[in-house]
Amino acid sequence: MSRITAAITAIGGYVPETRLTNYDLEKLVDTNDEWITSRTGIKERRILREPGKATSDMVVESVNELLRKRGISAMEIDLLIVATITPDLIFPSCANIACDKLGAKNAWSFDLAAACSGFLFALETGAKFIETGKHKKVVVCGFDKMSAIIDYTDRNTCIIFGDGGGAVLLEPNEEGYGVLDSILKTDGSGREFLHQKAGGSLKPPTHETVDAREHYVYQEGKTVFKFATTNMADVSTMIMEKNNLSSEDVTYLLAHQANKRIIDYTAEKMQLPPEKVLMNIQRYGNTTSGTIPLLFWDFEKQFKKGDNLILATFGGGFTWGSIYLKWAYDS
Ligand code: UT7
């Protein structure tokens, strides 16, 4: 019997309507469009502003799109995983809430937190449930409402992050398409450079933690940048070598959209020309767990059956990794 792999068979995505441009940020903090564009590649991000709306609402929009495209109902989903660090509540999980809103009554579900690497970690996890034969339809989502934990008086972080994400449907494939290999890594000693200081069990919320603005993202950008460039480039070239892929064999790189300079460095190490490097950072900024599924959503139309895609990421934890995926359909 041939090996069962997990192929992506449909995609959905969602970004909120409200745009936060570099010019808007000039009014909030001491920054300017020229600095943000040249240092990050970002021009604008989307912000989920409607009161009462949370990460699960964005998940629901994108999963409904994916179900519509595939012509199936929510009742057919076996498992739904949401990669996020901004769930609606600490518990129950965003995935549980999303399944309720979707009417996915036959699915079990859980959240996975690996910051910017969340989607790749969730994709690998979901793929395993397909590969064992246990499940036939697994939905993997990557979404964050970063505006919920961003300090719009801190120019080190507020210029980078935005809200949004996407979802993919995984189904069994016996022709060699889908998730073919992965290298995933964590190093928790990196937590001091990128974290949220309060709100967890280490420092439960108090008036003092709120006054000290400790419920917002804290990042030492320069240090994270250094680790991100080296590790993302290393792991991406490593997965190419492991699978005997030359730069000609790689159709596209889908890299975490944190900073255009990090992506350019990775692409250079992989010896990829610019047309093979997919980028939408200018429109959405860094949506944390959402960036790679948003690339799938934006660029789906140009994918062809058999395309070799390399996914690469780096984020808080530290967490990082790369996945090699063979695209399964002509879009
Ligand atoms: O997605 C999860 C992982 N995260 C990342 O991968 C993010 C990695 N880090 C980065 O992308 C970059 O480090 C940042 C975009 C956050 C910052 O860019 P940078 O080139 O590393 O800038 P920097 O922090 O070294 O600051 C350079 C200068 C400083 O001024 P001086 O000391 O040279 O006078 C900063 O004070 O730029 C100043 N600066 C700004 N100026 C205008 C810092 N932030 C801003 C700003 N606007 N928003």
Short mmCIF file of C-alpha atoms and ligand atoms in Angstrom, two decimals:
data_model
loop_
_atom_site.label_atom_id
_atom_site.label_comp_id
_atom_site.label_asym_id
_atom_site.label_seq_id
_atom_site.Cartn_x
_atom_site.Cartn_y
_atom_site.Cartn_z
CA MET A 1 0.00 0.00 0.00
CA SER A 2 1.31 3.48 -0.83
CA ARG A 3 2.13 5.95 1.94
CA ILE A 4 -0.70 8.26 3.06
CA THR A 5 0.28 11.92 3.14
CA ALA A 6 -1.74 14.96 4.24
CA ALA A 7 -2.58 17.20 1.29
CA ILE A 8 -4.07 20.68 1.44
CA THR A 9 -7.36 20.51 -0.50
CA ALA A 10 -8.93 23.91 0.28
CA ILE A 11 -8.00 27.28 1.75
CA GLY A 12 -9.82 30.09 3.53
CA GLY A 13 -8.59 33.38 4.91
CA TYR A 14 -9.78 36.46 6.72
CA VAL A 15 -8.48 39.93 7.48
CA PRO A 16 -10.57 42.61 9.21
CA GLU A 17 -11.63 45.63 7.15
CA THR A 18 -10.05 48.36 9.25
CA ARG A 19 -6.62 49.42 7.94
CA LEU A 20 -3.92 50.88 10.19
CA THR A 21 -1.42 52.58 7.88
CA ASN A 22 2.09 53.83 8.61
CA TYR A 23 0.65 57.35 8.38
CA ASP A 24 -1.90 56.49 11.09
CA LEU A 25 0.97 55.26 13.30
CA GLU A 26 2.86 58.53 12.76
CA LYS A 27 0.06 60.14 14.77
CA LEU A 28 0.38 57.62 17.63
CA VAL A 29 4.15 57.25 18.14
CA ASP A 30 7.41 58.89 17.10
CA THR A 31 7.89 57.08 13.78
CA ASN A 32 7.45 57.64 10.06
CA ASP A 33 6.46 55.79 6.90
CA GLU A 34 9.98 55.90 5.47
CA TRP A 35 11.51 54.24 8.59
CA ILE A 36 8.86 51.52 8.82
CA THR A 37 8.93 50.74 5.10
CA SER A 38 12.71 50.56 4.80
CA ARG A 39 13.25 48.61 8.08
CA THR A 40 10.33 46.16 7.78
CA GLY A 41 8.61 46.33 4.37
CA ILE A 42 5.25 47.03 6.06
CA LYS A 43 2.87 49.72 4.73
CA GLU A 44 -0.33 48.84 6.58
CA ARG A 45 -1.98 46.20 8.80
CA ARG A 46 -5.56 45.17 9.52
CA ILE A 47 -7.17 45.63 12.93
CA LEU A 48 -10.25 43.85 14.31
CA ARG A 49 -12.01 46.76 15.96
CA GLU A 50 -15.61 45.65 16.36
CA PRO A 51 -16.48 45.23 20.06
CA GLY A 52 -17.35 41.66 20.96
CA LYS A 53 -15.32 40.21 18.07
CA ALA A 54 -12.39 37.91 18.81
CA THR A 55 -10.02 35.44 17.19
CA SER A 56 -12.70 32.72 16.92
CA ASP A 57 -14.83 35.02 14.73
CA MET A 58 -12.00 35.32 12.21
CA VAL A 59 -11.49 31.52 12.33
CA VAL A 60 -15.18 30.98 11.60
CA GLU A 61 -15.11 33.31 8.56
CA SER A 62 -12.15 31.51 7.02
CA VAL A 63 -13.33 27.96 7.78
CA ASN A 64 -16.73 28.72 6.27
CA GLU A 65 -14.97 29.92 3.10
CA LEU A 66 -12.90 26.75 2.97
CA LEU A 67 -15.96 24.52 3.48
CA ARG A 68 -17.83 26.39 0.72
CA LYS A 69 -14.93 25.95 -1.69
CA ARG A 70 -14.66 22.22 -0.95
CA GLY A 71 -18.43 21.72 -0.97
CA ILE A 72 -18.61 20.03 2.43
CA SER A 73 -20.36 20.82 5.70
CA ALA A 74 -18.86 21.61 9.12
CA MET A 75 -20.25 18.27 10.34
CA GLU A 76 -17.60 16.49 8.21
CA ILE A 77 -14.64 17.99 10.09
CA ASP A 78 -12.93 15.38 12.30
CA LEU A 79 -10.42 17.67 14.00
CA LEU A 80 -9.89 21.44 14.09
CA ILE A 81 -6.66 22.94 15.39
CA VAL A 82 -6.19 26.67 15.96
CA ALA A 83 -2.66 28.00 16.22
CA THR A 84 -2.89 31.22 18.21
CA ILE A 85 -1.42 33.18 21.10
CA THR A 86 -4.48 35.44 21.31
CA PRO A 87 -7.38 33.07 22.05
CA ASP A 88 -10.76 34.62 22.93
CA LEU A 89 -10.31 33.44 26.54
CA ILE A 90 -7.53 31.72 28.49
CA PHE A 91 -9.93 28.75 28.52
CA PRO A 92 -11.85 27.14 26.94
CA SER A 93 -9.78 27.11 23.78
CA CYS A 94 -10.47 29.29 20.75
CA ALA A 95 -10.82 26.05 18.74
CA ASN A 96 -13.62 24.80 21.03
CA ILE A 97 -15.46 28.12 20.63
CA ALA A 98 -14.94 28.19 16.86
CA CYS A 99 -16.33 24.64 16.49
CA ASP A 100 -19.43 25.67 18.43
CA LYS A 101 -19.96 28.74 16.18
CA LEU A 102 -19.34 26.64 13.05
CA GLY A 103 -21.66 23.83 14.08
CA ALA A 104 -18.76 21.37 13.77
CA LYS A 105 -20.41 18.92 16.14
CA ASN A 106 -18.42 15.84 15.09
CA ALA A 107 -15.01 17.47 15.54
CA TRP A 108 -12.72 17.53 18.51
CA SER A 109 -10.51 20.57 18.72
CA PHE A 110 -7.67 22.30 20.51
CA ASP A 111 -5.40 25.34 20.41
CA LEU A 112 -1.68 25.21 19.83
CA ALA A 113 0.56 28.04 21.03
CA ALA A 114 3.94 28.43 19.35
CA ALA A 115 3.78 32.16 18.56
CA CYS A 116 4.85 32.92 14.99
CA SER A 117 5.64 29.23 14.38
CA GLY A 118 2.17 28.15 15.50
CA PHE A 119 0.81 27.42 12.04
CA LEU A 120 3.72 25.19 11.04
CA PHE A 121 3.58 23.30 14.35
CA ALA A 122 -0.20 22.85 13.88
CA LEU A 123 0.20 21.79 10.24
CA GLU A 124 2.67 19.08 11.24
CA THR A 125 0.35 17.96 14.07
CA GLY A 126 -2.73 17.88 11.84
CA ALA A 127 -0.82 16.02 9.13
CA LYS A 128 0.04 13.23 11.57
CA PHE A 129 -3.66 12.54 12.27
CA ILE A 130 -4.21 12.17 8.51
CA GLU A 131 -1.10 10.03 7.97
CA THR A 132 -2.11 7.49 10.63
CA GLY A 133 -5.47 7.05 8.90
CA LYS A 134 -7.32 8.11 12.06
CA HIS A 135 -8.90 11.19 10.47
CA LYS A 136 -10.08 12.08 6.95
CA LYS A 137 -10.67 15.83 7.32
CA VAL A 138 -8.51 17.99 9.54
CA VAL A 139 -8.75 21.80 9.53
CA VAL A 140 -5.61 23.68 10.55
CA CYS A 141 -5.99 27.39 11.32
CA GLY A 142 -3.45 30.10 12.13
CA PHE A 143 -4.97 33.28 13.52
CA ASP A 144 -4.07 36.11 15.83
CA LYS A 145 -5.73 39.29 17.02
CA MET A 146 -2.42 40.92 17.91
CA SER A 147 -4.09 44.30 18.43
CA ALA A 148 -5.45 42.83 21.70
CA ILE A 149 -1.93 42.60 23.18
CA ILE A 150 -0.08 45.44 21.44
CA ASP A 151 0.84 48.67 23.20
CA TYR A 152 0.08 51.48 20.75
CA THR A 153 2.46 53.75 22.66
CA ASP A 154 5.44 51.42 22.03
CA ARG A 155 7.02 52.10 18.63
CA ASN A 156 9.21 48.98 18.92
CA THR A 157 6.21 46.70 18.54
CA CYS A 158 3.11 48.57 17.34
CA ILE A 159 4.54 49.17 13.87
CA ILE A 160 4.98 45.46 13.20
CA PHE A 161 1.86 43.55 14.21
CA GLY A 162 -1.63 43.16 12.71
CA ASP A 163 -4.71 40.91 12.90
CA GLY A 164 -5.84 38.10 10.60
CA GLY A 165 -4.99 34.61 9.39
CA GLY A 166 -6.21 31.65 7.44
CA ALA A 167 -7.21 27.99 7.46
CA VAL A 168 -6.36 24.93 5.37
CA LEU A 169 -8.19 21.63 4.97
CA LEU A 170 -6.03 18.50 5.11
CA GLU A 171 -7.17 15.25 3.48
CA PRO A 172 -5.41 11.93 2.79
CA ASN A 173 -3.44 11.61 -0.45
CA GLU A 174 -1.81 8.47 -1.86
CA GLU A 175 -0.07 10.05 -4.85
CA GLY A 176 2.78 11.72 -2.99
CA TYR A 177 1.29 15.21 -2.56
CA GLY A 178 0.99 17.22 0.65
CA VAL A 179 3.23 17.59 3.70
CA LEU A 180 6.37 15.61 2.87
CA ASP A 181 8.91 16.65 5.49
CA SER A 182 9.47 18.98 8.41
CA ILE A 183 12.19 20.28 10.72
CA LEU A 184 10.73 21.99 13.79
CA LYS A 185 12.67 23.48 16.72
CA THR A 186 12.14 25.16 20.09
CA ASP A 187 14.48 26.91 22.51
CA GLY A 188 12.69 28.34 25.54
CA SER A 189 15.79 30.22 26.68
CA GLY A 190 14.87 32.79 24.03
CA ARG A 191 11.75 33.79 25.99
CA GLU A 192 13.46 36.76 27.62
CA PHE A 193 13.65 38.56 24.28
CA LEU A 194 10.01 38.20 23.20
CA HIS A 195 7.15 37.59 25.62
CA GLN A 196 4.12 38.91 27.48
CA LYS A 197 5.18 39.58 31.05
CA ALA A 198 1.88 39.25 32.92
CA GLY A 199 -1.47 37.50 32.68
CA GLY A 200 -0.16 33.93 33.02
CA SER A 201 0.41 31.81 36.12
CA LEU A 202 3.80 33.41 36.74
CA LYS A 203 2.25 36.85 37.18
CA PRO A 204 -1.54 36.79 37.33
CA PRO A 205 -3.21 40.08 36.42
CA THR A 206 -3.30 42.77 39.10
CA HIS A 207 -3.82 46.53 39.05
CA GLU A 208 -0.02 46.84 39.24
CA THR A 209 0.61 44.65 36.20
CA VAL A 210 -1.94 46.63 34.20
CA ASP A 211 -0.43 49.96 35.32
CA ALA A 212 3.03 48.68 34.31
CA ARG A 213 1.64 47.77 30.83
CA GLU A 214 2.81 44.17 31.32
CA HIS A 215 -0.07 42.62 29.37
CA TYR A 216 1.39 43.83 26.11
CA VAL A 217 4.01 42.23 23.85
CA TYR A 218 7.59 42.91 24.95
CA GLN A 219 10.28 42.49 22.30
CA GLU A 220 13.99 43.16 22.04
CA GLY A 221 13.78 43.59 18.29
CA LYS A 222 17.49 43.61 17.43
CA THR A 223 18.19 40.34 19.27
CA VAL A 224 15.13 38.60 17.85
CA PHE A 225 16.11 39.83 14.39
CA LYS A 226 19.56 38.24 14.75
CA PHE A 227 18.20 34.85 15.86
CA ALA A 228 15.41 34.96 13.25
CA THR A 229 17.67 35.57 10.27
CA THR A 230 20.19 32.86 11.14
CA ASN A 231 17.75 30.18 12.25
CA MET A 232 15.16 30.63 9.51
CA ALA A 233 17.81 30.59 6.81
CA ASP A 234 19.57 27.56 8.34
CA VAL A 235 16.45 25.46 8.72
CA SER A 236 15.22 26.32 5.21
CA THR A 237 18.48 25.33 3.54
CA MET A 238 18.62 22.23 5.76
CA ILE A 239 15.21 20.97 4.56
CA MET A 240 16.25 21.57 0.93
CA GLU A 241 19.42 19.51 1.42
CA LYS A 242 17.56 16.76 3.29
CA ASN A 243 15.14 16.39 0.36
CA ASN A 244 17.72 16.89 -2.42
CA LEU A 245 16.00 20.06 -3.60
CA SER A 246 18.00 22.62 -5.57
CA SER A 247 16.87 26.24 -5.85
CA GLU A 248 15.48 25.34 -9.31
CA ASP A 249 13.34 22.59 -7.74
CA VAL A 250 11.71 24.98 -5.24
CA THR A 251 8.66 26.69 -6.78
CA TYR A 252 7.94 29.13 -3.93
CA LEU A 253 9.13 30.10 -0.45
CA LEU A 254 6.32 30.95 1.98
CA ALA A 255 8.16 32.55 4.89
CA HIS A 256 6.76 34.04 8.09
CA GLN A 257 6.10 37.71 7.36
CA ALA A 258 7.87 39.41 10.29
CA ASN A 259 10.32 41.60 8.46
CA LYS A 260 11.12 41.81 4.74
CA ARG A 261 14.84 41.89 5.53
CA ILE A 262 14.63 38.51 7.34
CA ILE A 263 12.76 36.98 4.37
CA ASP A 264 15.25 38.42 1.85
CA TYR A 265 18.17 36.96 3.84
CA THR A 266 16.54 33.51 3.93
CA ALA A 267 15.78 33.66 0.19
CA GLU A 268 19.39 34.66 -0.53
CA LYS A 269 20.73 31.68 1.42
CA MET A 270 18.33 29.41 -0.50
CA GLN A 271 19.52 31.09 -3.74
CA LEU A 272 15.96 31.91 -4.77
CA PRO A 273 15.14 34.73 -7.20
CA PRO A 274 12.56 37.32 -5.97
CA GLU A 275 9.71 35.88 -8.08
CA LYS A 276 9.87 32.66 -6.00
CA VAL A 277 9.54 34.51 -2.70
CA LEU A 278 5.91 35.15 -1.79
CA MET A 279 5.31 38.34 0.15
CA ASN A 280 2.27 40.19 1.51
CA ILE A 281 3.89 41.80 4.57
CA GLN A 282 3.30 45.25 3.02
CA ARG A 283 -0.47 44.77 3.37
CA TYR A 284 -0.93 42.84 6.62
CA GLY A 285 2.24 43.27 8.71
CA ASN A 286 3.08 40.46 11.10
CA THR A 287 -0.08 38.53 12.02
CA THR A 288 1.96 36.01 14.11
CA SER A 289 0.24 32.59 13.60
CA GLY A 290 -1.61 34.07 10.62
CA THR A 291 1.15 34.97 8.17
CA ILE A 292 1.75 31.66 6.36
CA PRO A 293 -1.94 30.72 5.92
CA LEU A 294 -2.51 34.28 4.64
CA LEU A 295 0.18 33.65 2.02
CA PHE A 296 -1.64 30.44 0.99
CA TRP A 297 -4.89 32.41 0.76
CA ASP A 298 -3.44 35.31 -1.27
CA PHE A 299 -1.36 33.23 -3.68
CA GLU A 300 -3.53 30.09 -4.05
CA LYS A 301 -4.51 31.08 -7.62
CA GLN A 302 -0.95 30.78 -8.89
CA PHE A 303 -0.18 27.35 -7.37
CA LYS A 304 -0.05 24.35 -9.70
CA LYS A 305 -0.26 20.65 -8.91
CA GLY A 306 3.23 19.39 -8.11
CA ASP A 307 4.68 22.75 -7.05
CA ASN A 308 7.37 22.34 -4.39
CA LEU A 309 6.66 24.78 -1.55
CA ILE A 310 9.04 25.50 1.30
CA LEU A 311 7.41 27.00 4.40
CA ALA A 312 9.70 28.68 6.93
CA THR A 313 9.18 30.45 10.21
CA PHE A 314 10.73 31.94 13.34
CA GLY A 315 9.03 33.34 16.43
CA GLY A 316 8.66 33.75 20.16
CA GLY A 317 9.80 30.86 22.33
CA PHE A 318 12.07 30.76 20.47
CA THR A 319 10.30 28.51 18.00
CA TRP A 320 11.27 27.95 14.37
CA GLY A 321 11.13 25.47 11.56
CA SER A 322 10.51 24.57 7.97
CA ILE A 323 8.08 22.30 6.11
CA TYR A 324 8.39 20.85 2.61
CA LEU A 325 5.02 20.49 0.91
CA LYS A 326 4.05 19.35 -2.59
CA TRP A 327 0.96 21.22 -3.80
CA ALA A 328 -1.93 18.87 -4.63
CA TYR A 329 -4.21 20.69 -7.10
CA ASP A 330 -4.37 23.21 -9.96
CA SER A 331 -5.99 26.18 -8.32
O1 UT7 B 1 7.56 37.58 14.41
C1 UT7 B 1 8.21 37.20 15.58
C2 UT7 B 1 9.63 37.48 15.54
N1 UT7 B 1 9.89 38.88 15.45
C3 UT7 B 1 10.71 39.35 14.54
O2 UT7 B 1 11.19 38.61 13.72
C4 UT7 B 1 11.06 40.82 14.60
C5 UT7 B 1 12.53 40.97 14.52
N2 UT7 B 1 12.99 42.34 14.68
C6 UT7 B 1 12.77 43.30 13.74
O3 UT7 B 1 12.06 43.09 12.79
C7 UT7 B 1 13.49 44.61 13.91
O4 UT7 B 1 14.44 44.48 14.93
C8 UT7 B 1 12.56 45.82 14.24
C9 UT7 B 1 11.71 46.15 13.03
C10 UT7 B 1 11.68 45.50 15.42
C11 UT7 B 1 13.43 47.03 14.55
O5 UT7 B 1 14.29 47.30 13.48
P1 UT7 B 1 15.86 47.49 13.71
O6 UT7 B 1 16.44 47.75 12.39
O7 UT7 B 1 16.37 46.29 14.46
O8 UT7 B 1 15.89 48.80 14.59
P2 UT7 B 1 16.58 49.02 16.00
O9 UT7 B 1 15.71 48.50 17.09
O10 UT7 B 1 18.00 48.59 15.95
O11 UT7 B 1 16.58 50.60 16.07
C12 UT7 B 1 17.37 51.41 15.17
C13 UT7 B 1 17.06 52.87 15.44
C14 UT7 B 1 17.14 53.25 16.91
O12 UT7 B 1 17.59 54.58 16.99
P3 UT7 B 1 19.14 54.92 17.32
O13 UT7 B 1 19.42 54.24 18.64
O14 UT7 B 1 19.91 54.34 16.18
O15 UT7 B 1 19.13 56.39 17.37
C15 UT7 B 1 15.72 53.17 17.37
O16 UT7 B 1 15.46 53.99 18.48
O17 UT7 B 1 15.73 53.17 15.05
C16 UT7 B 1 14.98 53.67 16.16
N3 UT7 B 1 13.62 53.13 16.08
C17 UT7 B 1 12.65 53.73 15.37
N4 UT7 B 1 12.61 54.87 14.65
C18 UT7 B 1 11.46 55.20 14.04
C19 UT7 B 1 13.13 51.99 16.62
N5 UT7 B 1 11.84 51.84 16.28
C20 UT7 B 1 11.52 52.91 15.52
C21 UT7 B 1 10.34 53.30 14.87
N6 UT7 B 1 10.35 54.44 14.14
N7 UT7 B 1 9.20 52.57 14.93
#
